[in-house]
Amino acid sequence: MHRFLLTLSGLLLFLQSQAQVAEPNNRPWYVPEHVVLQTAGGIGMVAGGVGYALGVHRRFDTDVLVGYVPGRYTGDRAFGIFTLKDTYSPFTLPVASRWQIRPLSVGALINYTPSQMLNRSRDDKYSYKNYYWWGSTVRLGAFVGGRVGYAFDTPAGRKRVASLYYELGTNDLYFVSLLTNTKGLALGKILTLGLGIKLDF
Amino acid sequence: MISTLLPKLRATILASSAALLLSSCELLEFSPNDVRVTATEQDLTHKNLARLAAQPKPTGGDTLRFVFTTDSQRYYDELDPLVSSINQQRGVAFVLLGGDVSDFGLRREMSWVQEKLNGLHAPYLTVVGNHDLVGNGRTAYQKLFGPLNYTFTYGDTRFILVDTNGREYAFNGQAPNVPWLQQQLADTLEVRRQVTVCHVPPFNEDFDPALKENFARTLAQAPRLVFNLSGHIDKFGESEPYDDGVTYISGYSVQQRHYLLLTLWGKTHYKLEAIAY
């Protein structure tokens, strides 16, 4: 847990320093550039967060989200899910003056579900080594997706983009299941879909 | 023309949008640890027991035949051949799966397995394994399948399925629930034979050491016990480890591409066949 948080904060610091280089503006470097709201994709019934668009062409998004799964869907108490997500969208198609399409995004995420309801699988319960080799509370994920954005100006004259995105992905445990079962499991069985909106500050 | 086509079209649209909605519900996953399931995937133990109760015994006389397989955890490639092999056997009343339905205790894994087992001609019943209790697996198992301890009687034989995954409860002295087991074994009204089914056998290190003796003694005192069935160790075995007249049978895991075809008759007679697939 500690190691995970340390890695997470380290990663964030690194990405933030990148943001500082790429986005010279009059805001303090630590102020996020957009807000995110997502449903599903394995990170919550609803997940909200903030993020930065990095790189010269702002092709890298780094988002931090907190997700919520109500007790109705967990069997008991609600889950809180903490997610760090990176998305790379190499192409932007300007289809009209204000509309922009990013036809392809690829990304990865890591999340942590600190619920007491989850029976930990790494408690050295079994004497044989690596019997439970995975952690029940930390998941890795990867996805491909796309995004449609609409550019507008605020009354103060600042340029903003509001966009909708989708992510078709999976997690490490589903992927391992598919990898070891080429006949008995289809790709479609392991997929998850996330839908979200992003809005520049 | 149009009037005949329209209802057809509407039905097609309705059916396809329903299918799309269903699949997108599964796609739109909130958490791999959530336990959101469709109505058809719920209470499978209850549903299979209802099916079993309605089914006339496929073998004549007092003979009862069933299949024992175990540890399906992440062996999806082996499940289709298993199902088609079992479907070719004659006289199989039901199929028992000895636990570790899933590998990571995830709802979606249990759902994948039940989809495969739905292909069985006979009803199937499961007992909970230690892997099914990992993460939020206990809740997922209860939602999809049902209780962790339960009994059913078929062909004059009482089957008692008990959660023996003591290590998952940090050996708290509650798993297995020995008083409950004693109660079930004492109730012999209209019961000619008894069979106990569990995941971790008492001679394995993952069984609660404090309960081992009591469990074995309880089985030894059972008036009509034929044998105990278990999984977990991925190794077939048929022995009397405590020299107390109780036979313990460890089943083949799904990965080992063998299952046990068990035929019971008389008081405690049985025939065991290992079938390869």
Short mmCIF file of C-alpha atoms in Angstrom, two decimals:
data_model
loop_
_atom_site.label_atom_id
_atom_site.label_comp_id
_atom_site.label_asym_id
_atom_site.label_seq_id
_atom_site.Cartn_x
_atom_site.Cartn_y
_atom_site.Cartn_z
CA MET A 1 0.00 0.00 0.00
CA HIS A 2 2.73 2.45 1.02
CA ARG A 3 4.82 1.49 -1.94
CA PHE A 4 1.86 2.02 -4.20
CA LEU A 5 1.10 5.48 -2.84
CA LEU A 6 4.75 6.43 -3.10
CA THR A 7 4.87 5.32 -6.74
CA LEU A 8 1.66 7.17 -7.42
CA SER A 9 2.84 10.43 -5.93
CA GLY A 10 6.20 10.05 -7.65
CA LEU A 11 4.53 9.56 -10.98
CA LEU A 12 2.30 12.52 -10.38
CA LEU A 13 5.21 14.76 -9.48
CA PHE A 14 7.04 13.69 -12.60
CA LEU A 15 4.05 14.34 -14.82
CA GLN A 16 3.37 17.64 -13.19
CA SER A 17 6.91 18.80 -13.86
CA GLN A 18 6.32 17.81 -17.48
CA ALA A 19 3.18 19.87 -17.47
CA GLN A 20 5.09 22.86 -16.27
CA VAL A 21 7.44 22.65 -19.23
CA ALA A 22 4.80 22.01 -21.84
CA GLU A 23 2.17 24.47 -20.77
CA PRO A 24 3.57 27.86 -19.98
CA ASN A 25 0.62 29.87 -18.80
CA ASN A 26 -0.20 32.24 -16.04
CA ARG A 27 -1.69 29.56 -13.82
CA PRO A 28 0.34 27.94 -11.10
CA TRP A 29 1.80 24.66 -12.39
CA TYR A 30 -0.19 22.52 -10.05
CA VAL A 31 -3.62 23.72 -11.08
CA PRO A 32 -5.23 20.97 -13.21
CA GLU A 33 -6.30 21.80 -16.74
CA HIS A 34 -9.45 19.78 -17.03
CA VAL A 35 -12.09 17.97 -15.07
CA VAL A 36 -13.19 14.45 -15.94
CA LEU A 37 -16.37 12.53 -15.30
CA GLN A 38 -16.56 8.87 -16.28
CA THR A 39 -18.89 5.95 -15.92
CA ALA A 40 -17.81 2.28 -15.85
CA GLY A 41 -14.55 1.09 -17.41
CA GLY A 42 -13.87 -0.76 -14.16
CA ILE A 43 -13.16 2.41 -12.16
CA GLY A 44 -16.59 3.13 -10.67
CA MET A 45 -20.24 3.56 -11.48
CA VAL A 46 -19.27 7.21 -11.51
CA ALA A 47 -15.70 8.47 -11.29
CA GLY A 48 -14.71 12.09 -11.16
CA GLY A 49 -11.33 13.71 -11.25
CA VAL A 50 -8.92 16.21 -12.68
CA GLY A 51 -6.05 16.02 -15.09
CA TYR A 52 -3.41 17.62 -17.27
CA ALA A 53 -2.86 17.64 -21.02
CA LEU A 54 0.84 17.25 -21.61
CA GLY A 55 3.29 17.35 -24.46
CA VAL A 56 3.90 19.91 -27.16
CA HIS A 57 0.65 19.06 -28.91
CA ARG A 58 -1.16 18.17 -25.71
CA ARG A 59 -1.47 14.58 -26.80
CA PHE A 60 -0.88 13.02 -23.40
CA ASP A 61 -3.59 13.21 -20.78
CA THR A 62 -2.88 12.34 -17.20
CA ASP A 63 -5.92 12.05 -15.00
CA VAL A 64 -6.54 11.22 -11.39
CA LEU A 65 -10.02 9.95 -10.59
CA VAL A 66 -11.99 8.84 -7.58
CA GLY A 67 -14.71 6.34 -8.39
CA TYR A 68 -17.77 5.23 -6.52
CA VAL A 69 -19.60 1.89 -6.66
CA PRO A 70 -22.73 1.88 -4.49
CA GLY A 71 -23.30 -0.95 -2.02
CA ARG A 72 -26.14 -2.22 -4.15
CA TYR A 73 -23.53 -3.45 -6.64
CA THR A 74 -20.87 -4.61 -4.19
CA GLY A 75 -23.12 -6.71 -1.97
CA ASP A 76 -22.42 -4.64 1.13
CA ARG A 77 -20.55 -1.36 1.57
CA ALA A 78 -19.74 1.01 -1.28
CA PHE A 79 -16.34 0.88 -2.98
CA GLY A 80 -14.12 3.89 -3.45
CA ILE A 81 -11.70 3.37 -6.33
CA PHE A 82 -8.63 5.57 -6.80
CA THR A 83 -7.32 5.62 -10.35
CA LEU A 84 -4.31 7.11 -12.12
CA LYS A 85 -4.77 7.08 -15.87
CA ASP A 86 -2.62 8.05 -18.84
CA THR A 87 -4.04 8.44 -22.34
CA TYR A 88 -2.13 9.10 -25.54
CA SER A 89 -4.04 10.41 -28.57
CA PRO A 90 -1.58 10.82 -31.45
CA PHE A 91 -3.95 12.22 -34.10
CA THR A 92 -6.44 15.06 -34.17
CA LEU A 93 -8.78 15.50 -37.12
CA PRO A 94 -10.28 18.98 -37.41
CA VAL A 95 -13.60 18.16 -39.03
CA ALA A 96 -15.10 21.59 -38.68
CA SER A 97 -13.82 24.83 -37.26
CA ARG A 98 -14.89 23.97 -33.76
CA TRP A 99 -15.10 20.19 -33.82
CA GLN A 100 -12.09 17.97 -33.42
CA ILE A 101 -11.93 14.20 -33.48
CA ARG A 102 -9.21 12.14 -31.91
CA PRO A 103 -9.91 8.83 -33.66
CA LEU A 104 -7.47 6.76 -31.65
CA SER A 105 -6.40 6.82 -28.06
CA VAL A 106 -4.38 4.26 -26.20
CA GLY A 107 -3.92 4.30 -22.50
CA ALA A 108 -3.09 2.55 -19.29
CA LEU A 109 -4.29 2.86 -15.75
CA ILE A 110 -3.66 1.61 -12.27
CA ASN A 111 -6.24 1.66 -9.55
CA TYR A 112 -6.62 0.86 -5.90
CA THR A 113 -9.79 -0.20 -4.08
CA PRO A 114 -9.11 0.13 -0.35
CA SER A 115 -12.33 -1.66 0.67
CA GLN A 116 -12.34 -3.73 3.84
CA MET A 117 -14.79 -6.01 2.07
CA LEU A 118 -12.06 -7.31 -0.19
CA ASN A 119 -10.43 -10.43 1.21
CA ARG A 120 -6.75 -9.69 0.63
CA SER A 121 -5.03 -12.28 -1.48
CA ARG A 122 -1.50 -11.29 -0.47
CA ASP A 123 -1.60 -11.84 3.26
CA ASP A 124 0.99 -14.64 3.12
CA LYS A 125 -1.84 -16.92 4.07
CA TYR A 126 -0.43 -19.81 2.13
CA SER A 127 2.95 -21.28 2.92
CA TYR A 128 3.82 -22.03 -0.67
CA LYS A 129 5.33 -19.12 -2.50
CA ASN A 130 3.20 -16.99 -4.83
CA TYR A 131 0.09 -19.08 -4.32
CA TYR A 132 -1.93 -15.91 -4.66
CA TRP A 133 0.39 -14.00 -6.96
CA TRP A 134 -1.98 -11.09 -7.61
CA GLY A 135 -3.42 -8.39 -5.37
CA SER A 136 -7.18 -8.11 -5.00
CA THR A 137 -7.13 -4.36 -4.37
CA VAL A 138 -4.78 -3.11 -7.10
CA ARG A 139 -5.66 -3.54 -10.77
CA LEU A 140 -3.76 -2.62 -13.90
CA GLY A 141 -5.69 -1.78 -17.02
CA ALA A 142 -5.15 -0.91 -20.68
CA PHE A 143 -7.53 0.42 -23.27
CA VAL A 144 -8.05 1.87 -26.74
CA GLY A 145 -10.62 4.53 -27.42
CA GLY A 146 -11.55 7.74 -29.11
CA ARG A 147 -12.65 11.24 -28.40
CA VAL A 148 -14.79 13.98 -29.92
CA GLY A 149 -14.22 17.55 -28.79
CA TYR A 150 -15.94 20.87 -29.25
CA ALA A 151 -13.92 24.06 -28.90
CA PHE A 152 -15.52 27.20 -27.54
CA ASP A 153 -14.53 30.49 -25.98
CA THR A 154 -15.46 31.55 -22.50
CA PRO A 155 -16.95 35.03 -21.94
CA ALA A 156 -13.48 35.98 -20.69
CA GLY A 157 -12.12 35.00 -24.10
CA ARG A 158 -10.24 31.88 -23.07
CA LYS A 159 -10.25 28.88 -25.35
CA ARG A 160 -11.88 25.75 -23.96
CA VAL A 161 -12.61 22.25 -25.22
CA ALA A 162 -15.40 20.02 -24.03
CA SER A 163 -15.13 16.42 -25.17
CA LEU A 164 -16.74 13.02 -25.00
CA TYR A 165 -14.64 9.89 -24.95
CA TYR A 166 -14.95 6.14 -24.85
CA GLU A 167 -12.48 3.51 -23.73
CA LEU A 168 -12.62 -0.17 -24.61
CA GLY A 169 -10.28 -2.00 -22.30
CA THR A 170 -9.53 -4.80 -19.92
CA ASN A 171 -7.61 -5.47 -16.75
CA ASP A 172 -4.58 -7.61 -15.92
CA LEU A 173 -6.55 -10.53 -14.46
CA TYR A 174 -9.00 -10.73 -17.37
CA PHE A 175 -6.07 -10.51 -19.77
CA VAL A 176 -4.24 -13.37 -18.05
CA SER A 177 -7.46 -15.40 -18.26
CA LEU A 178 -7.62 -14.85 -22.01
CA LEU A 179 -3.90 -15.43 -22.52
CA THR A 180 -4.08 -18.90 -20.97
CA ASN A 181 -7.33 -19.82 -22.76
CA THR A 182 -7.12 -19.32 -26.48
CA LYS A 183 -10.08 -21.58 -27.28
CA GLY A 184 -12.33 -21.39 -24.26
CA LEU A 185 -12.53 -17.63 -23.89
CA ALA A 186 -13.22 -14.95 -26.52
CA LEU A 187 -11.77 -11.44 -26.56
CA GLY A 188 -15.26 -9.99 -26.24
CA LYS A 189 -15.66 -11.72 -22.87
CA ILE A 190 -12.88 -9.78 -21.22
CA LEU A 191 -13.70 -6.30 -22.51
CA THR A 192 -14.94 -3.38 -20.46
CA LEU A 193 -16.33 -0.10 -21.73
CA GLY A 194 -15.89 3.30 -20.12
CA LEU A 195 -17.64 6.51 -21.23
CA GLY A 196 -16.69 9.95 -20.08
CA ILE A 197 -16.55 13.69 -20.56
CA LYS A 198 -13.66 16.08 -20.20
CA LEU A 199 -13.94 19.80 -19.78
CA ASP A 200 -11.09 22.32 -19.75
CA PHE A 201 -10.96 24.69 -16.84
CA MET B 1 -46.98 -6.28 -47.22
CA ILE B 2 -45.80 -3.53 -44.98
CA SER B 3 -48.26 -4.49 -42.29
CA THR B 4 -46.78 -8.01 -42.16
CA LEU B 5 -43.23 -6.75 -42.23
CA LEU B 6 -43.62 -4.13 -39.58
CA PRO B 7 -44.23 -6.39 -36.57
CA LYS B 8 -41.32 -8.58 -37.72
CA LEU B 9 -39.08 -5.56 -38.00
CA ARG B 10 -40.21 -4.29 -34.64
CA ALA B 11 -39.52 -7.69 -33.05
CA THR B 12 -36.07 -7.78 -34.62
CA ILE B 13 -35.26 -4.29 -33.44
CA LEU B 14 -36.55 -5.06 -29.97
CA ALA B 15 -34.59 -8.32 -29.75
CA SER B 16 -31.36 -6.80 -31.02
CA SER B 17 -31.60 -3.75 -28.81
CA ALA B 18 -32.29 -6.01 -25.83
CA ALA B 19 -29.20 -8.06 -26.71
CA LEU B 20 -27.18 -4.89 -27.16
CA LEU B 21 -28.38 -3.55 -23.83
CA LEU B 22 -27.53 -6.81 -22.08
CA SER B 23 -24.04 -6.99 -23.54
CA SER B 24 -23.39 -3.31 -22.93
CA CYS B 25 -24.49 -3.82 -19.33
CA GLU B 26 -21.73 -6.38 -18.99
CA LEU B 27 -19.31 -4.16 -20.92
CA LEU B 28 -20.08 -1.19 -18.70
CA GLU B 29 -18.37 -2.70 -15.70
CA PHE B 30 -18.17 -0.61 -12.53
CA SER B 31 -15.46 -2.72 -10.90
CA PRO B 32 -14.13 -6.24 -11.49
CA ASN B 33 -15.04 -6.75 -7.83
CA ASP B 34 -18.65 -5.71 -8.26
CA VAL B 35 -21.37 -8.36 -8.09
CA ARG B 36 -23.77 -7.02 -10.67
CA VAL B 37 -25.40 -10.03 -12.37
CA THR B 38 -28.40 -10.58 -14.58
CA ALA B 39 -31.43 -12.41 -13.19
CA THR B 40 -30.57 -15.53 -15.19
CA GLU B 41 -27.17 -15.73 -13.50
CA GLN B 42 -28.48 -15.53 -9.94
CA ASP B 43 -29.22 -18.27 -7.40
CA LEU B 44 -27.91 -21.06 -9.61
CA THR B 45 -27.77 -23.57 -6.74
CA HIS B 46 -31.44 -22.99 -6.05
CA LYS B 47 -32.34 -23.22 -9.74
CA ASN B 48 -30.33 -26.40 -10.30
CA LEU B 49 -31.83 -28.02 -7.20
CA ALA B 50 -35.31 -27.22 -8.52
CA ARG B 51 -34.35 -28.80 -11.84
CA LEU B 52 -32.98 -31.85 -10.05
CA ALA B 53 -36.09 -32.24 -7.90
CA ALA B 54 -38.28 -32.21 -11.00
CA GLN B 55 -36.12 -34.76 -12.80
CA PRO B 56 -36.89 -38.50 -12.52
CA LYS B 57 -33.83 -40.53 -11.49
CA PRO B 58 -32.15 -41.60 -14.75
CA THR B 59 -30.94 -44.94 -13.35
CA GLY B 60 -33.18 -47.79 -12.21
CA GLY B 61 -33.52 -49.44 -8.79
CA ASP B 62 -31.64 -47.77 -5.98
CA THR B 63 -28.69 -46.94 -8.27
CA LEU B 64 -27.57 -43.33 -8.39
CA ARG B 65 -24.93 -42.03 -10.79
CA PHE B 66 -23.27 -38.62 -10.75
CA VAL B 67 -20.08 -36.90 -11.87
CA PHE B 68 -17.48 -35.27 -9.65
CA THR B 69 -15.11 -32.69 -11.12
CA THR B 70 -13.28 -29.89 -9.35
CA ASP B 71 -11.12 -26.76 -9.57
CA SER B 72 -12.32 -25.20 -12.81
CA GLN B 73 -10.30 -22.07 -11.96
CA ARG B 74 -9.08 -20.41 -15.16
CA TYR B 75 -9.27 -23.61 -17.24
CA TYR B 76 -11.83 -22.40 -19.75
CA ASP B 77 -10.19 -24.30 -22.62
CA GLU B 78 -10.88 -27.57 -20.79
CA LEU B 79 -14.51 -26.82 -19.91
CA ASP B 80 -16.06 -27.37 -23.36
CA PRO B 81 -14.49 -30.85 -23.77
CA LEU B 82 -15.50 -31.65 -20.17
CA VAL B 83 -19.11 -30.70 -20.81
CA SER B 84 -19.37 -32.67 -24.05
CA SER B 85 -17.74 -35.73 -22.46
CA ILE B 86 -20.11 -35.67 -19.47
CA ASN B 87 -23.07 -35.23 -21.81
CA GLN B 88 -22.15 -38.53 -23.48
CA GLN B 89 -22.37 -40.48 -20.22
CA ARG B 90 -25.58 -42.35 -19.57
CA GLY B 91 -27.58 -42.15 -16.39
CA VAL B 92 -25.87 -39.08 -14.91
CA ALA B 93 -28.29 -37.49 -12.46
CA PHE B 94 -26.18 -34.41 -11.76
CA VAL B 95 -22.67 -32.98 -11.77
CA LEU B 96 -20.77 -31.83 -8.69
CA LEU B 97 -18.03 -29.20 -8.95
CA GLY B 98 -15.75 -29.33 -5.90
CA GLY B 99 -14.88 -25.65 -5.57
CA ASP B 100 -12.45 -23.08 -6.97
CA VAL B 101 -14.97 -22.22 -9.63
CA SER B 102 -12.92 -19.05 -10.14
CA ASP B 103 -9.23 -18.24 -9.85
CA PHE B 104 -9.32 -14.62 -8.66
CA GLY B 105 -12.72 -14.59 -6.92
CA LEU B 106 -14.15 -12.34 -9.64
CA ARG B 107 -17.80 -12.27 -10.60
CA ARG B 108 -17.02 -12.33 -14.30
CA GLU B 109 -14.95 -15.52 -13.94
CA MET B 110 -17.83 -17.30 -12.21
CA SER B 111 -20.10 -16.08 -14.96
CA TRP B 112 -17.77 -17.50 -17.64
CA VAL B 113 -17.79 -20.89 -15.90
CA GLN B 114 -21.56 -21.02 -15.45
CA GLU B 115 -22.03 -20.17 -19.13
CA LYS B 116 -19.99 -23.27 -20.01
CA LEU B 117 -21.67 -25.50 -17.42
CA ASN B 118 -25.07 -24.42 -18.72
CA GLY B 119 -24.25 -26.70 -21.64
CA LEU B 120 -24.53 -29.74 -19.37
CA HIS B 121 -27.63 -31.84 -19.89
CA ALA B 122 -27.76 -32.63 -16.18
CA PRO B 123 -28.08 -30.01 -13.43
CA TYR B 124 -24.83 -29.07 -11.68
CA LEU B 125 -24.03 -28.07 -8.12
CA THR B 126 -20.98 -26.45 -6.61
CA VAL B 127 -19.23 -26.18 -3.27
CA VAL B 128 -17.18 -23.07 -2.48
CA GLY B 129 -13.37 -23.16 -2.82
CA ASN B 130 -10.67 -20.96 -1.30
CA HIS B 131 -10.14 -19.07 -4.57
CA ASP B 132 -13.84 -18.22 -4.62
CA LEU B 133 -13.40 -16.42 -1.30
CA VAL B 134 -10.64 -14.07 -2.45
CA GLY B 135 -11.40 -10.38 -3.02
CA ASN B 136 -15.16 -9.90 -3.10
CA GLY B 137 -15.53 -13.52 -4.24
CA ARG B 138 -17.55 -14.68 -1.26
CA THR B 139 -20.31 -12.21 -2.10
CA ALA B 140 -20.05 -12.98 -5.82
CA TYR B 141 -20.29 -16.72 -5.13
CA GLN B 142 -23.30 -16.24 -2.86
CA LYS B 143 -24.99 -14.08 -5.45
CA LEU B 144 -24.36 -16.31 -8.46
CA PHE B 145 -24.54 -19.73 -6.82
CA GLY B 146 -25.92 -19.49 -3.30
CA PRO B 147 -25.15 -20.64 0.23
CA LEU B 148 -21.67 -21.80 1.27
CA ASN B 149 -23.13 -24.68 3.32
CA TYR B 150 -26.17 -26.57 2.07
CA THR B 151 -27.66 -30.01 1.62
CA PHE B 152 -29.89 -31.77 -0.83
CA THR B 153 -31.36 -35.25 -1.03
CA TYR B 154 -31.73 -37.16 -4.26
CA GLY B 155 -32.09 -40.87 -4.91
CA ASP B 156 -32.37 -41.51 -1.14
CA THR B 157 -28.91 -39.99 -0.76
CA ARG B 158 -28.22 -36.86 1.26
CA PHE B 159 -25.43 -34.69 -0.08
CA ILE B 160 -23.91 -32.29 2.43
CA LEU B 161 -21.78 -29.53 0.92
CA VAL B 162 -19.63 -27.67 3.39
CA ASP B 163 -17.18 -24.75 3.26
CA THR B 164 -13.85 -26.11 4.58
CA ASN B 165 -11.60 -23.25 3.40
CA GLY B 166 -10.35 -22.53 6.92
CA ARG B 167 -7.27 -20.59 5.88
CA GLU B 168 -9.40 -17.94 4.15
CA TYR B 169 -10.99 -17.24 7.54
CA ALA B 170 -7.57 -17.11 9.23
CA PHE B 171 -8.37 -20.43 10.96
CA ASN B 172 -11.03 -18.83 13.13
CA GLY B 173 -12.56 -22.12 14.17
CA GLN B 174 -15.75 -21.50 12.13
CA ALA B 175 -14.89 -23.16 8.83
CA PRO B 176 -15.94 -25.89 8.55
CA ASN B 177 -19.03 -25.37 10.66
CA VAL B 178 -18.82 -28.71 12.49
CA PRO B 179 -21.99 -28.35 14.63
CA TRP B 180 -23.98 -27.67 11.45
CA LEU B 181 -22.37 -30.68 9.77
CA GLN B 182 -23.24 -32.89 12.77
CA GLN B 183 -26.82 -31.70 12.60
CA GLN B 184 -27.12 -32.52 8.91
CA LEU B 185 -25.58 -35.96 9.35
CA ALA B 186 -27.87 -36.74 12.29
CA ASP B 187 -30.98 -36.04 10.22
CA THR B 188 -31.45 -39.40 8.51
CA LEU B 189 -35.18 -39.33 7.89
CA GLU B 190 -35.75 -40.96 4.49
CA VAL B 191 -31.99 -40.94 3.90
CA ARG B 192 -30.39 -44.23 2.92
CA ARG B 193 -26.93 -42.91 2.14
CA GLN B 194 -24.87 -39.85 2.95
CA VAL B 195 -22.12 -38.12 0.96
CA THR B 196 -20.12 -35.12 2.18
CA VAL B 197 -18.53 -32.73 -0.30
CA CYS B 198 -15.92 -30.08 0.50
CA HIS B 199 -13.08 -28.23 -1.20
CA VAL B 200 -10.13 -28.56 1.19
CA PRO B 201 -9.83 -32.08 2.64
CA PRO B 202 -9.02 -32.40 6.39
CA PHE B 203 -5.61 -33.91 5.68
CA ASN B 204 -4.47 -30.77 3.84
CA GLU B 205 -2.57 -27.94 5.53
CA ASP B 206 -5.17 -25.37 4.43
CA PHE B 207 -7.83 -27.05 6.60
CA ASP B 208 -8.25 -25.46 10.03
CA PRO B 209 -5.92 -27.61 12.20
CA ALA B 210 -8.08 -27.05 15.26
CA LEU B 211 -11.10 -28.57 13.54
CA LYS B 212 -9.42 -31.43 11.72
CA GLU B 213 -9.99 -34.11 14.36
CA ASN B 214 -13.53 -33.05 15.10
CA PHE B 215 -14.39 -33.06 11.41
CA ALA B 216 -12.93 -36.54 10.86
CA ARG B 217 -14.68 -37.87 13.97
CA THR B 218 -17.98 -36.40 12.81
CA LEU B 219 -17.67 -38.24 9.49
CA ALA B 220 -16.64 -41.46 11.24
CA GLN B 221 -19.75 -41.26 13.43
CA ALA B 222 -22.08 -40.58 10.50
CA PRO B 223 -24.44 -43.55 10.28
CA ARG B 224 -24.77 -43.86 6.50
CA LEU B 225 -21.75 -42.15 4.97
CA VAL B 226 -20.51 -43.55 1.66
CA PHE B 227 -17.50 -41.24 1.25
CA ASN B 228 -16.23 -37.67 1.40
CA LEU B 229 -15.43 -35.84 -1.84
CA SER B 230 -12.91 -33.01 -2.04
CA GLY B 231 -10.85 -30.90 -4.46
CA HIS B 232 -8.04 -28.40 -3.92
CA ILE B 233 -4.99 -30.65 -4.14
CA ASP B 234 -5.15 -31.37 -7.90
CA LYS B 235 -4.35 -35.00 -7.32
CA PHE B 236 -6.67 -37.94 -7.51
CA GLY B 237 -6.77 -40.11 -4.39
CA GLU B 238 -9.02 -42.68 -2.76
CA SER B 239 -7.99 -43.67 0.74
CA GLU B 240 -8.86 -44.12 4.40
CA PRO B 241 -6.31 -41.73 5.90
CA TYR B 242 -7.57 -42.04 9.47
CA ASP B 243 -8.24 -45.83 9.48
CA ASP B 244 -11.71 -45.11 10.77
CA GLY B 245 -13.71 -46.64 7.95
CA VAL B 246 -14.24 -43.31 6.17
CA THR B 247 -13.20 -43.16 2.52
CA TYR B 248 -11.87 -39.81 1.31
CA ILE B 249 -11.88 -39.26 -2.44
CA SER B 250 -9.88 -36.39 -3.96
CA GLY B 251 -11.08 -35.52 -7.44
CA TYR B 252 -9.26 -34.62 -10.63
CA SER B 253 -9.07 -30.94 -11.38
CA VAL B 254 -10.55 -29.71 -14.66
CA GLN B 255 -6.99 -29.04 -15.86
CA GLN B 256 -6.10 -32.72 -15.49
CA ARG B 257 -8.70 -33.60 -18.13
CA HIS B 258 -10.20 -36.41 -16.07
CA TYR B 259 -13.36 -36.58 -14.02
CA LEU B 260 -14.93 -39.15 -11.74
CA LEU B 261 -18.06 -41.05 -12.67
CA LEU B 262 -19.51 -42.36 -9.41
CA THR B 263 -22.24 -44.98 -9.19
CA LEU B 264 -23.87 -45.71 -5.82
CA TRP B 265 -26.11 -48.63 -4.91
CA GLY B 266 -27.15 -50.61 -1.86
CA LYS B 267 -26.15 -49.21 1.49
CA THR B 268 -22.63 -47.98 0.84
CA HIS B 269 -21.57 -49.70 -2.35
CA TYR B 270 -20.02 -47.60 -5.04
CA LYS B 271 -18.13 -47.84 -8.28
CA LEU B 272 -15.56 -45.22 -9.22
CA GLU B 273 -14.52 -44.66 -12.83
CA ALA B 274 -11.95 -42.11 -13.91
CA ILE B 275 -12.92 -40.76 -17.33
CA ALA B 276 -10.38 -38.97 -19.53
CA TYR B 277 -11.49 -36.29 -21.97
#
